[in-house]
Short mmCIF file of C-alpha atoms in Angstrom, two decimals:
data_model
loop_
_atom_site.label_atom_id
_atom_site.label_comp_id
_atom_site.label_asym_id
_atom_site.label_seq_id
_atom_site.Cartn_x
_atom_site.Cartn_y
_atom_site.Cartn_z
CA MET L 845 -0.14 0.57 -0.33
CA LYS L 846 0.99 3.32 -0.47
CA LEU L 847 1.45 6.08 2.64
CA THR L 848 0.10 9.87 1.66
CA LEU L 849 2.39 12.43 2.90
CA GLU L 850 -0.49 13.21 4.84
CA GLN L 851 -0.50 9.85 6.51
CA VAL L 852 3.07 9.44 7.60
CA LYS L 853 2.79 13.24 8.77
CA LYS L 854 -0.08 11.73 11.12
CA VAL L 855 2.23 8.11 12.28
CA ALA L 856 4.96 10.60 12.83
CA LYS L 857 3.61 12.32 15.80
CA LEU L 858 1.61 9.31 17.16
CA ALA L 859 5.64 7.70 17.42
CA LYS L 860 6.29 11.72 19.29
CA LEU L 861 9.21 11.81 16.23
CA ASN L 862 9.48 15.23 14.91
CA LEU L 863 10.27 14.71 11.48
CA SER L 864 11.30 16.72 8.69
CA GLU L 865 10.51 17.80 5.69
CA SER L 866 12.76 15.61 3.93
CA GLU L 867 13.28 13.05 6.88
CA LEU L 868 9.12 12.63 5.73
CA ALA L 869 9.19 12.68 2.49
CA LYS L 870 12.05 9.98 2.58
CA TYR L 871 10.02 8.12 4.57
CA SER L 872 6.44 8.03 2.99
CA GLU L 873 8.67 6.66 -0.35
CA GLN L 874 10.60 4.11 2.04
CA LEU L 875 7.28 3.10 3.80
CA SER L 876 5.60 2.65 0.74
CA LYS L 877 7.93 0.62 -1.12
CA ILE L 878 7.97 -1.62 2.14
CA LEU L 879 4.17 -1.73 2.84
CA SER L 880 4.25 -2.69 -1.31
CA TYR L 881 6.23 -5.93 -0.27
CA ILE L 882 4.72 -6.15 3.23
CA ASP L 883 1.65 -6.53 0.97
CA GLN L 884 2.16 -9.43 -0.43
CA LEU L 885 0.86 -11.49 3.07
CA ASN L 886 -2.20 -11.58 1.65
CA LYS L 887 -1.75 -13.33 -0.70
CA VAL L 888 -2.03 -16.29 2.59
CA GLU L 889 -5.19 -17.52 3.32
CA THR L 890 -4.66 -17.48 7.27
CA SER L 891 -8.65 -17.26 8.36
CA LYS L 892 -8.41 -20.22 10.03
CA ILE L 893 -4.44 -20.07 11.60
CA ASP L 894 -4.38 -18.68 15.55
CA PRO L 895 -1.53 -15.58 15.95
CA THR L 896 1.64 -16.61 17.74
CA TYR L 897 2.39 -13.33 20.58
CA ASN L 898 4.83 -15.18 22.08
CA VAL L 899 6.98 -19.34 21.19
CA THR L 900 7.43 -20.21 25.29
CA GLY L 901 3.63 -21.49 25.78
CA LEU L 902 3.97 -19.56 28.65
CA SER L 903 0.84 -17.99 30.14
CA ASN L 904 0.46 -15.96 33.99
CA ALA L 905 4.21 -16.74 34.62
CA PHE L 906 4.16 -15.13 38.36
CA SER L 907 7.30 -14.12 40.65
CA PRO L 908 6.45 -14.47 44.33
CA ASP L 909 4.79 -10.91 46.26
CA GLU L 910 7.78 -10.12 48.66
CA ILE L 911 9.76 -6.55 49.77
CA ARG L 912 13.19 -7.00 47.74
CA PRO L 913 16.18 -4.74 47.63
CA SER L 914 16.06 -2.15 44.77
CA LEU L 915 17.99 0.37 43.07
CA THR L 916 18.70 3.08 45.52
CA GLN L 917 16.84 6.60 44.48
CA LYS L 918 20.61 8.37 43.40
CA ALA L 919 20.92 4.87 41.67
CA ALA L 920 17.95 5.54 39.76
CA LEU L 921 18.53 9.07 39.60
CA PHE L 922 22.30 8.20 38.13
CA ASN L 923 21.26 9.49 34.12
CA ALA L 924 18.34 11.54 34.56
CA PRO L 925 18.78 14.85 31.91
CA GLN L 926 17.42 16.77 34.61
CA GLN L 927 16.55 16.40 38.57
CA ASP L 928 15.33 17.37 41.42
CA LYS L 929 14.93 17.45 45.05
CA GLY L 930 15.33 14.12 44.54
CA PHE L 931 12.72 13.54 41.30
CA PHE L 932 13.21 13.44 37.74
CA VAL L 933 11.79 16.60 36.17
CA THR L 934 9.14 15.44 33.36
CA LYS L 935 8.14 17.60 30.64
CA GLY L 936 4.51 19.25 31.59
CA VAL L 937 1.77 17.32 30.40
CA PHE L 938 -0.94 20.54 29.20
CA GLN L 939 1.31 23.51 28.00
CA GLU L 940 2.83 20.72 25.55
CA GLU L 941 1.73 21.79 21.64
CA MET B 88 52.69 -19.75 20.72
CA ASP B 89 50.00 -16.52 20.54
CA ILE B 90 47.85 -16.41 23.33
CA THR B 91 44.93 -14.12 21.56
CA ASP B 92 45.02 -16.95 19.37
CA LEU B 93 43.40 -20.28 21.68
CA THR B 94 40.00 -21.20 22.67
CA LEU B 95 38.16 -20.62 25.59
CA THR B 96 38.52 -23.97 26.11
CA GLN B 97 41.83 -24.20 25.44
CA THR B 98 42.40 -20.82 27.89
CA ILE B 99 40.85 -22.43 30.63
CA LYS B 100 43.10 -25.69 30.61
CA ALA B 101 46.59 -23.12 29.59
CA LEU B 102 45.58 -21.38 32.59
CA GLU B 103 45.00 -24.15 34.71
CA ASN B 104 47.99 -25.77 33.78
CA LYS B 105 50.05 -22.22 34.39
CA GLN B 106 51.13 -21.48 31.37
CA PHE B 107 50.36 -18.69 31.74
CA THR B 108 48.67 -16.02 33.93
CA GLU B 109 44.81 -14.01 33.64
CA ALA B 110 47.50 -10.71 34.01
CA GLU B 111 49.81 -12.06 31.09
CA LEU B 112 46.66 -13.24 29.55
CA ASN B 113 45.26 -9.79 29.43
CA SER B 114 48.06 -8.12 28.95
CA ALA B 115 48.04 -9.74 25.63
CA TYR B 116 44.46 -9.03 24.70
CA GLN B 117 44.97 -5.56 25.08
CA LYS B 118 48.29 -5.26 23.14
CA ARG B 119 45.83 -7.05 20.17
CA ILE B 120 43.82 -4.98 20.38
CA GLY B 121 46.28 -1.52 20.65
CA GLN B 122 46.58 -3.20 17.54
CA VAL B 123 44.19 -3.68 15.87
CA ASN B 124 41.22 -1.57 16.94
CA SER B 125 41.56 1.85 15.19
CA SER B 126 41.33 0.15 11.60
CA LEU B 127 38.80 -2.50 12.85
CA ASN B 128 36.58 0.17 15.43
CA ALA B 129 34.95 -3.52 16.31
CA PHE B 130 35.00 -2.14 20.53
CA LEU B 131 33.56 1.69 21.34
CA GLU B 132 34.84 0.96 24.80
CA VAL B 133 38.16 -0.62 25.54
CA ILE B 134 38.74 -1.71 29.58
CA ASP B 135 41.72 -2.19 31.77
CA THR B 136 41.51 -5.29 32.77
CA ASN B 137 44.75 -7.47 34.27
CA SER B 138 43.21 -10.40 35.70
CA GLY B 139 39.95 -13.28 34.56
CA ILE B 140 38.49 -14.06 30.93
CA PRO B 141 38.82 -10.89 28.46
CA VAL B 142 36.40 -10.34 27.17
CA GLY B 143 33.40 -8.69 24.67
CA ILE B 144 29.71 -7.90 25.07
CA LYS B 145 27.96 -6.22 22.91
CA ASP B 146 26.51 -2.38 23.64
CA ILE B 147 23.57 -3.27 23.87
CA ILE B 148 23.82 -5.07 27.18
CA SER B 149 23.83 -3.39 30.37
CA THR B 150 26.93 -3.25 32.08
CA LYS B 151 27.48 -1.57 35.48
CA GLY B 152 29.29 0.87 36.18
CA ILE B 153 30.44 0.85 32.42
CA LYS B 154 29.22 3.03 29.44
CA THR B 155 25.88 1.02 26.86
CA THR B 156 25.21 3.10 23.98
CA ALA B 157 23.43 0.71 22.07
CA GLY B 158 25.38 1.97 19.25
CA SER B 159 22.62 5.34 19.56
CA LYS B 160 23.71 8.95 19.99
CA ILE B 161 20.66 9.06 21.72
CA LEU B 162 22.58 7.28 25.44
CA SER B 163 25.91 8.39 24.61
CA SER B 164 26.45 9.20 28.05
CA TYR B 165 23.99 6.61 29.99
CA ILE B 166 25.92 4.56 32.26
CA PRO B 167 23.59 1.34 33.79
CA GLN B 168 23.15 0.89 37.52
CA TYR B 169 23.02 -2.63 36.98
CA ASN B 170 24.33 -5.62 34.68
CA ALA B 171 22.28 -7.67 32.95
CA THR B 172 21.41 -11.21 34.76
CA VAL B 173 24.32 -12.71 31.75
CA ILE B 174 27.00 -10.78 33.01
CA ASP B 175 26.32 -11.65 36.49
CA ARG B 176 26.88 -14.94 35.31
CA LEU B 177 29.46 -14.30 33.33
CA ILE B 178 31.94 -12.71 36.72
CA ALA B 179 30.53 -15.90 38.08
CA GLN B 180 33.12 -18.10 35.85
CA ASN B 181 36.10 -15.32 36.29
CA VAL B 182 35.08 -13.54 33.25
CA SER B 183 36.02 -10.17 33.49
CA ILE B 184 35.37 -7.57 29.93
CA ILE B 185 37.78 -6.40 28.26
CA GLY B 186 35.96 -3.93 25.49
CA LYS B 187 31.85 -3.25 24.64
CA ALA B 188 31.27 -4.35 21.13
CA ASN B 189 29.99 -1.22 18.43
CA ASN B 190 26.39 -2.73 16.64
CA ASP B 191 23.62 -0.97 14.27
CA GLU B 192 21.64 1.16 16.34
CA PHE B 193 19.07 -0.74 18.98
CA ALA B 194 20.44 -3.81 16.41
CA MET B 195 18.44 -3.00 14.02
CA GLY B 196 20.58 -3.26 11.04
CA SER B 197 22.16 -5.91 8.62
CA SER B 198 25.79 -4.09 7.97
CA GLY B 199 26.99 -2.46 11.26
CA GLU B 200 26.42 0.75 9.00
CA ASN B 201 24.16 1.54 11.34
CA SER B 202 25.76 2.55 14.61
CA ALA B 203 26.43 6.44 15.49
CA TYR B 204 29.56 6.31 16.28
CA GLY B 205 30.66 4.84 13.01
CA PRO B 206 30.48 1.34 10.53
CA THR B 207 32.88 -2.04 12.51
CA LYS B 208 35.36 -3.14 8.95
CA ASN B 209 35.33 -6.28 8.74
CA PRO B 210 38.92 -8.49 9.55
CA TRP B 211 39.00 -10.02 6.33
CA ASP B 212 38.75 -7.11 4.02
CA LEU B 213 38.30 -3.74 5.59
CA THR B 214 36.05 -2.76 2.96
CA ARG B 215 33.76 -5.19 3.33
CA VAL B 216 30.77 -4.98 5.74
CA PRO B 217 31.17 -7.26 8.74
CA GLY B 218 27.32 -7.80 9.31
CA GLY B 219 25.37 -6.95 11.66
CA SER B 220 24.51 -6.02 14.28
CA SER B 221 26.29 -7.91 16.59
CA SER B 222 28.65 -6.77 14.68
CA GLY B 223 31.33 -5.90 16.70
CA SER B 224 31.37 -8.65 18.85
CA ALA B 225 32.15 -11.33 15.72
CA ALA B 226 34.62 -9.10 13.93
CA ALA B 227 36.54 -8.60 17.86
CA VAL B 228 36.24 -12.59 17.83
CA ALA B 229 37.49 -13.37 14.80
CA ALA B 230 40.65 -10.94 15.49
CA ASN B 231 41.33 -11.95 18.15
CA MET B 232 40.40 -8.62 20.37
CA CYS B 233 38.54 -11.34 22.98
CA VAL B 234 38.24 -15.16 24.48
CA PHE B 235 34.23 -15.27 22.61
CA SER B 236 31.91 -12.23 23.49
CA LEU B 237 27.88 -12.34 23.73
CA GLY B 238 25.58 -10.91 21.47
CA THR B 239 22.30 -10.10 20.79
CA ASP B 240 19.88 -12.05 18.10
CA THR B 241 16.47 -10.90 16.37
CA GLY B 242 16.03 -12.20 13.18
CA GLY B 243 19.75 -12.77 12.73
CA SER B 244 21.67 -11.02 14.33
CA ILE B 245 25.08 -13.74 16.35
CA ARG B 246 24.46 -15.59 13.18
CA GLN B 247 24.58 -13.28 10.95
CA PRO B 248 28.06 -11.76 10.89
CA ALA B 249 29.49 -14.78 12.62
CA SER B 250 29.10 -16.05 8.80
CA PHE B 251 30.27 -12.53 7.13
CA CYS B 252 33.94 -12.68 10.15
CA GLY B 253 34.31 -16.46 10.43
CA VAL B 254 33.22 -16.81 14.11
CA VAL B 255 30.80 -19.30 15.32
CA GLY B 256 27.45 -18.02 16.84
CA LEU B 257 24.56 -19.12 18.90
CA LYS B 258 21.62 -18.14 18.41
CA PRO B 259 20.05 -20.06 21.86
CA SER B 260 15.91 -21.54 21.11
CA TYR B 261 13.98 -18.18 22.82
CA GLY B 262 13.35 -18.37 26.63
CA ARG B 263 16.29 -20.20 26.16
CA VAL B 264 18.47 -17.23 28.02
CA SER B 265 17.60 -14.80 30.10
CA ARG B 266 16.88 -11.32 28.39
CA TYR B 267 17.30 -9.04 31.86
CA GLY B 268 19.35 -6.17 30.79
CA ALA B 269 19.73 -6.47 27.31
CA MET B 270 18.29 -3.26 25.74
CA SER B 271 14.92 -4.86 24.61
CA MET B 272 14.52 -4.40 21.12
CA ALA B 273 10.95 -6.99 20.21
CA SER B 274 10.11 -8.51 22.83
CA SER B 275 9.50 -11.97 21.27
CA LEU B 276 12.14 -12.89 19.60
CA ASP B 277 15.66 -11.18 21.39
CA GLN B 278 18.12 -13.69 22.51
CA ILE B 279 21.53 -13.25 24.41
CA GLY B 280 23.78 -15.54 22.46
CA PRO B 281 27.79 -16.09 22.28
CA LEU B 282 30.13 -16.00 19.59
CA THR B 283 33.36 -17.88 20.06
CA LYS B 284 36.75 -19.29 18.35
CA SER B 285 34.62 -23.11 18.59
CA VAL B 286 31.63 -24.91 19.24
CA ALA B 287 32.99 -25.87 22.47
CA ASP B 288 33.56 -22.89 23.11
CA ALA B 289 29.46 -21.86 21.78
CA ARG B 290 28.34 -24.80 24.55
CA LEU B 291 30.40 -24.34 27.54
CA VAL B 292 29.01 -20.33 27.67
CA LEU B 293 25.22 -21.38 26.44
CA ASP B 294 25.89 -23.44 29.86
CA TRP B 295 27.41 -20.52 31.98
CA ILE B 296 24.85 -18.01 30.85
CA SER B 297 21.92 -19.82 30.08
CA GLY B 298 19.16 -21.00 33.36
CA PRO B 299 15.65 -19.79 35.02
CA ASP B 300 15.82 -16.55 35.56
CA GLU B 301 13.05 -13.90 37.63
CA TYR B 302 14.14 -10.75 36.49
CA ASP B 303 12.61 -12.79 32.21
CA SER B 304 9.57 -14.33 32.77
CA ASN B 305 9.64 -15.91 29.50
CA CYS B 306 12.97 -18.02 30.19
CA ILE B 307 12.13 -21.10 30.38
CA LYS B 308 13.46 -23.60 34.12
CA LYS B 309 14.65 -25.96 32.39
CA ARG B 310 18.44 -26.29 32.25
CA LEU B 311 20.63 -27.30 29.93
CA THR B 312 21.51 -30.63 29.00
CA THR B 313 24.40 -32.43 27.30
CA ASN B 314 22.70 -35.44 26.30
CA ASP B 315 25.92 -38.50 27.08
CA SER B 316 24.28 -40.47 23.50
CA ARG B 317 25.33 -37.32 21.08
CA PHE B 318 27.25 -37.72 18.43
CA THR B 319 30.93 -38.04 18.76
CA LYS B 320 32.59 -38.39 16.40
CA SER B 321 30.78 -39.66 13.19
CA LEU B 322 26.81 -38.66 12.71
CA LYS B 323 25.40 -42.17 12.20
CA GLY B 324 22.14 -41.73 12.88
CA LEU B 325 22.02 -38.10 12.35
CA ARG B 326 18.84 -37.15 10.02
CA VAL B 327 19.82 -34.09 8.09
CA GLY B 328 17.10 -31.91 6.60
CA VAL B 329 17.67 -29.98 3.88
CA PRO B 330 15.05 -27.50 3.13
CA LYS B 331 14.47 -26.65 -1.14
CA GLU B 332 13.74 -23.58 -0.17
CA TYR B 333 16.55 -21.84 1.12
CA PHE B 334 18.35 -23.15 -2.10
CA GLY B 335 16.69 -20.59 -4.55
CA VAL B 336 16.82 -17.85 -6.50
CA GLY B 337 18.51 -14.82 -4.78
CA LEU B 338 21.16 -17.83 -3.53
CA ASP B 339 25.21 -16.25 -4.17
CA PRO B 340 25.67 -19.25 -5.93
CA GLU B 341 29.72 -19.73 -5.05
CA VAL B 342 27.93 -19.63 -1.58
CA GLU B 343 26.15 -22.28 -2.98
CA ARG B 344 28.55 -24.35 -3.60
CA VAL B 345 30.18 -23.96 -0.11
CA ILE B 346 27.39 -24.88 0.87
CA LYS B 347 26.69 -28.46 -0.56
CA ALA B 348 30.01 -28.76 0.04
CA ALA B 349 29.61 -28.66 3.71
CA ILE B 350 26.22 -31.26 3.63
CA LYS B 351 28.12 -33.75 1.74
CA GLN B 352 30.27 -33.15 4.42
CA LEU B 353 28.28 -34.85 7.16
CA ALA B 354 27.05 -37.16 4.63
CA ASP B 355 29.97 -38.28 4.52
CA LEU B 356 30.88 -37.88 8.51
CA GLY B 357 27.20 -40.87 8.66
CA ALA B 358 24.42 -38.20 8.22
CA GLU B 359 21.55 -39.73 6.73
CA LEU B 360 20.86 -36.70 3.92
CA ALA B 361 16.10 -35.75 2.92
CA GLU B 362 14.63 -33.33 1.48
CA VAL B 363 12.03 -31.36 3.77
CA SER B 364 9.63 -28.46 2.65
CA LEU B 365 9.37 -25.32 4.45
CA PRO B 366 6.74 -23.64 2.14
CA HIS B 367 5.86 -20.68 4.34
CA THR B 368 10.01 -18.91 3.68
CA GLU B 369 8.72 -17.38 1.04
CA TYR B 370 6.50 -15.38 3.61
CA ALA B 371 9.14 -14.95 6.77
CA VAL B 372 10.92 -11.24 5.75
CA ALA B 373 7.19 -9.56 5.31
CA THR B 374 7.00 -11.88 8.61
CA TYR B 375 9.82 -10.65 10.53
CA TYR B 376 9.39 -7.16 9.52
CA ILE B 377 5.45 -6.04 10.31
CA ILE B 378 6.39 -7.86 14.43
CA MET B 379 9.97 -6.75 14.21
CA ALA B 380 8.94 -3.44 13.79
CA SER B 381 5.71 -3.14 15.18
CA GLU B 382 7.26 -4.65 18.69
CA VAL B 383 10.53 -1.93 18.37
CA SER B 384 7.41 1.04 18.22
CA SER B 385 6.19 -0.44 21.02
CA ASN B 386 9.36 -0.51 23.49
CA LEU B 387 11.20 2.55 21.81
CA ALA B 388 8.31 4.64 22.96
CA ARG B 389 10.05 4.44 26.97
CA PHE B 390 13.23 6.58 24.85
CA ASP B 391 11.18 9.42 26.17
CA ALA B 392 14.16 11.58 27.45
CA ILE B 393 13.16 12.04 31.21
CA ARG B 394 14.92 8.96 33.15
CA PHE B 395 17.64 8.66 30.85
CA GLY B 396 19.14 8.94 27.50
CA SER B 397 18.94 11.88 24.51
CA ASP B 398 16.17 13.25 22.36
CA ARG B 399 13.77 11.00 20.23
CA GLY B 400 15.06 13.25 17.27
CA ASP B 401 18.53 11.77 18.52
CA PHE B 402 17.87 8.54 17.02
CA GLY B 403 19.19 7.58 13.58
CA ALA B 404 17.72 6.29 9.79
CA GLU B 405 17.21 3.18 10.35
CA VAL B 406 16.08 3.43 13.87
CA LYS B 407 12.89 6.05 13.32
CA ARG B 408 12.17 3.54 9.76
CA ARG B 409 11.17 0.94 12.20
CA ILE B 410 9.40 2.68 14.52
CA MET B 411 7.18 4.64 12.02
CA LEU B 412 7.14 1.69 10.57
CA GLY B 413 5.57 -0.40 13.52
CA THR B 414 3.21 2.45 14.69
CA PHE B 415 1.73 2.71 11.72
CA SER B 416 1.24 -1.54 12.27
CA LEU B 417 -0.16 -1.19 15.48
CA SER B 418 -2.76 2.05 14.51
CA SER B 419 -6.42 2.05 14.38
CA GLY B 420 -6.79 0.87 11.02
CA TYR B 421 -4.10 -1.36 9.92
CA TYR B 422 -3.44 -3.83 13.08
CA ASP B 423 -5.92 -6.26 11.87
CA ALA B 424 -4.62 -6.02 7.98
CA TYR B 425 -0.27 -6.05 9.77
CA PHE B 426 0.07 -7.00 12.95
CA THR B 427 -2.73 -9.62 13.34
CA LYS B 428 -2.02 -10.61 9.90
CA ALA B 429 1.56 -11.12 10.56
CA ALA B 430 1.23 -12.77 13.44
CA ARG B 431 -0.89 -15.45 11.98
CA VAL B 432 1.71 -16.38 9.22
CA ARG B 433 3.52 -16.60 12.12
CA THR B 434 2.60 -19.58 12.78
CA LEU B 435 2.01 -20.53 9.43
CA ILE B 436 6.07 -20.38 10.00
CA LYS B 437 6.20 -22.51 12.75
CA GLN B 438 4.17 -24.69 11.81
CA ASP B 439 6.43 -25.39 8.83
CA PHE B 440 9.95 -26.47 11.16
CA GLU B 441 7.53 -28.79 13.14
CA LYS B 442 6.68 -30.76 10.01
CA ALA B 443 9.88 -30.71 8.70
CA PHE B 444 11.31 -31.71 12.10
CA GLU B 445 9.62 -35.23 12.25
CA LYS B 446 11.61 -36.06 9.66
CA CYS B 447 14.97 -34.76 11.13
CA ASP B 448 17.20 -34.35 13.37
CA VAL B 449 18.79 -30.77 12.24
CA ILE B 450 18.17 -28.35 8.96
CA VAL B 451 21.10 -27.33 7.29
CA GLY B 452 21.26 -24.43 5.24
CA PRO B 453 23.76 -21.08 4.00
CA VAL B 454 23.15 -18.31 7.77
CA SER B 455 23.88 -15.51 4.32
CA PRO B 456 22.14 -15.49 0.49
CA THR B 457 26.30 -13.60 -0.35
CA VAL B 458 29.50 -13.29 1.83
CA ALA B 459 30.05 -9.97 3.71
CA TRP B 460 29.04 -7.04 1.07
CA LYS B 461 31.40 -3.91 0.65
CA LEU B 462 30.68 -1.22 2.96
CA GLY B 463 27.96 1.55 1.55
CA GLU B 464 26.09 -1.10 -1.12
CA LYS B 465 23.36 -1.90 0.72
CA VAL B 466 22.19 1.78 2.95
CA ASP B 467 20.41 2.98 0.30
CA ASP B 468 18.22 1.07 0.03
CA PRO B 469 16.76 -0.71 3.12
CA LEU B 470 14.36 -3.06 1.49
CA LYS B 471 17.07 -4.57 -0.57
CA MET B 472 19.34 -4.89 3.38
CA TYR B 473 16.30 -6.17 4.11
CA LEU B 474 15.79 -9.14 2.28
CA MET B 475 19.99 -9.98 2.65
CA ASP B 476 17.49 -11.38 6.41
CA VAL B 477 15.98 -14.43 4.30
CA TYR B 478 17.54 -17.86 5.99
CA THR B 479 18.02 -16.17 9.62
CA VAL B 480 14.38 -15.01 10.35
CA PRO B 481 12.16 -17.73 9.86
CA PRO B 482 14.06 -19.56 12.60
CA SER B 483 13.87 -16.19 14.86
CA LEU B 484 10.11 -16.39 14.09
CA ALA B 485 9.73 -19.96 15.67
CA GLY B 486 12.27 -19.83 18.44
CA ILE B 487 14.04 -22.74 17.26
CA PRO B 488 17.71 -22.31 18.35
CA GLY B 489 21.03 -21.91 15.54
CA LEU B 490 24.38 -21.64 14.31
CA SER B 491 26.60 -20.27 12.85
CA VAL B 492 29.67 -22.95 12.13
CA PRO B 493 32.58 -21.79 9.71
CA CYS B 494 32.61 -23.81 6.82
CA GLY B 495 34.84 -22.34 4.01
CA PHE B 496 35.10 -19.51 1.94
CA ALA B 497 34.43 -18.29 -0.99
CA ASP B 498 35.88 -14.67 -2.62
CA GLY B 499 38.11 -15.68 -0.43
CA MET B 500 35.41 -14.03 2.14
CA PRO B 501 34.25 -16.62 5.45
CA VAL B 502 30.99 -18.55 5.00
CA GLY B 503 28.93 -20.19 7.82
CA LEU B 504 27.51 -23.27 7.07
CA HIS B 505 23.32 -22.65 9.61
CA LEU B 506 22.69 -25.45 12.04
CA LEU B 507 18.51 -25.15 12.93
CA GLY B 508 17.32 -27.23 15.68
CA LYS B 509 15.22 -28.46 17.61
CA TYR B 510 13.02 -26.05 20.03
CA MET B 511 15.05 -26.32 23.34
CA ASP B 512 17.31 -29.08 21.19
CA GLU B 513 20.92 -27.08 21.24
CA ASP B 514 22.50 -30.19 22.93
CA THR B 515 22.04 -31.30 19.00
CA ILE B 516 23.35 -28.77 16.46
CA LEU B 517 26.12 -28.23 19.98
CA SER B 518 26.88 -31.79 18.51
CA VAL B 519 26.85 -32.03 14.89
CA GLY B 520 28.67 -28.79 14.72
CA GLU B 521 31.78 -30.13 16.68
CA VAL B 522 31.91 -32.89 14.71
CA TYR B 523 31.38 -30.76 11.70
CA GLU B 524 34.53 -28.57 13.20
CA GLN B 525 36.95 -31.07 14.23
CA ALA B 526 36.46 -32.97 10.80
CA THR B 527 37.51 -30.05 9.13
CA LYS B 528 40.39 -27.34 9.98
CA TRP B 529 38.24 -23.73 7.89
CA HIS B 530 37.81 -22.76 12.08
CA GLN B 531 41.48 -22.21 11.75
CA GLU B 532 42.25 -19.78 9.51
CA LYS B 533 42.59 -16.46 10.95
CA PRO B 534 42.45 -13.35 8.58
CA LYS B 535 45.63 -11.36 8.08
CA LEU B 536 45.16 -8.33 10.42
#
């Protein structure tokens, strides 16, 4: 299938990627080509086939509910680009855009 | 004797026999790294070790206190605060980390060229790619810069660079090795595994790093076993499946000649050959690129420049491309047509292997349709690069183990024989690999650097 520039812009927004005009044009062309290749999957009859999301067959693998040592506050914040009084500094939620 | 030529098992024995000390071992590897790393760009970070068994670790695997960039600008100053499970297990075996190995950014690539820190070069020919995404891990072992290395394999990222660089590479069954601490790329496919100088080494390292881990709930409880009645000298009684779909259009004739000679050698060693069919092979790359990209778009959402890392604009072109592809295939209106459709075809690919394994114990074929290509040759055409994964992605989708063993040369470049086993049966492919290796001299060939 062919992806229009508008569709690519929408996908970039969903993916939180700020793409330049030239990137948008490039991905529109490249993703269209890749999706056209992927469209060959439509030739495969799958109406009676269950999807596979995990090959181990494991489900509900629980661990015991107990308190154990974890990262210290200092270690958890070590790589934070910005921190304040022992907290991560986040972007504003309501002021965006 | 050059210490850096020795395999892991030989090194352990030499240390036990006091042929050299750990300090001498480390200084020999440090010296070698000093000689060749600037031309290969295999290690991004070299650690000044003087004890333990020196190994290389792909830079996507977390190492406490040692910078781990995943080959990305977005993590250019990231220092993990904990070790991956595999790292703790190696340290318990007296292993020391001598280098963090270059890789395609977040393990996305088949050539090593997608690293933000420049491409790794193939030790056999500096104008060629080493394969990817575990590019530095493969080049470092081939160039004797470490005793062995760890890589990760999502759709071929251990096996293909191992094949291109003439070393042994093992992708274990999905669930065999804990993924805890390896940065997630595609969670239903990712596995950590060894790149080594011999098949026996791969078995030993797998034994060290595998086993249940409470930090990875997909890691199975059953331990790796070595069957006493496994093949040791002859392959009599072994049934080898040769899939006709792996010898079709696109396979380089020189590579085909080398692979066919290797298969004939397996027969000469006593194995019985059987033609098998994996009819959905032609859909594997399309299936893989939807499932992988979808999981990538979800996993890489964590890079929000709040807890770690820089702005998302710092992702490279291939990473952005896959996030875009995955976000599209998971988006409203396209989810069923792309993501669910691919997951259904994945079931058929998995069933192909289950049916084929009714007629054989291992499946053999090429790892890659060609030998290592020239640097820059495929960077402008992503789809062309994706199609090179045609033999490595089907077993990844099925979750089964795959081993690349050096089996000859085409146009002067190494070729790997791909040995595929049943789910959780690494033992058989490793023992077949060991028998084949002992009967040939390919693994002793070293690049002239």
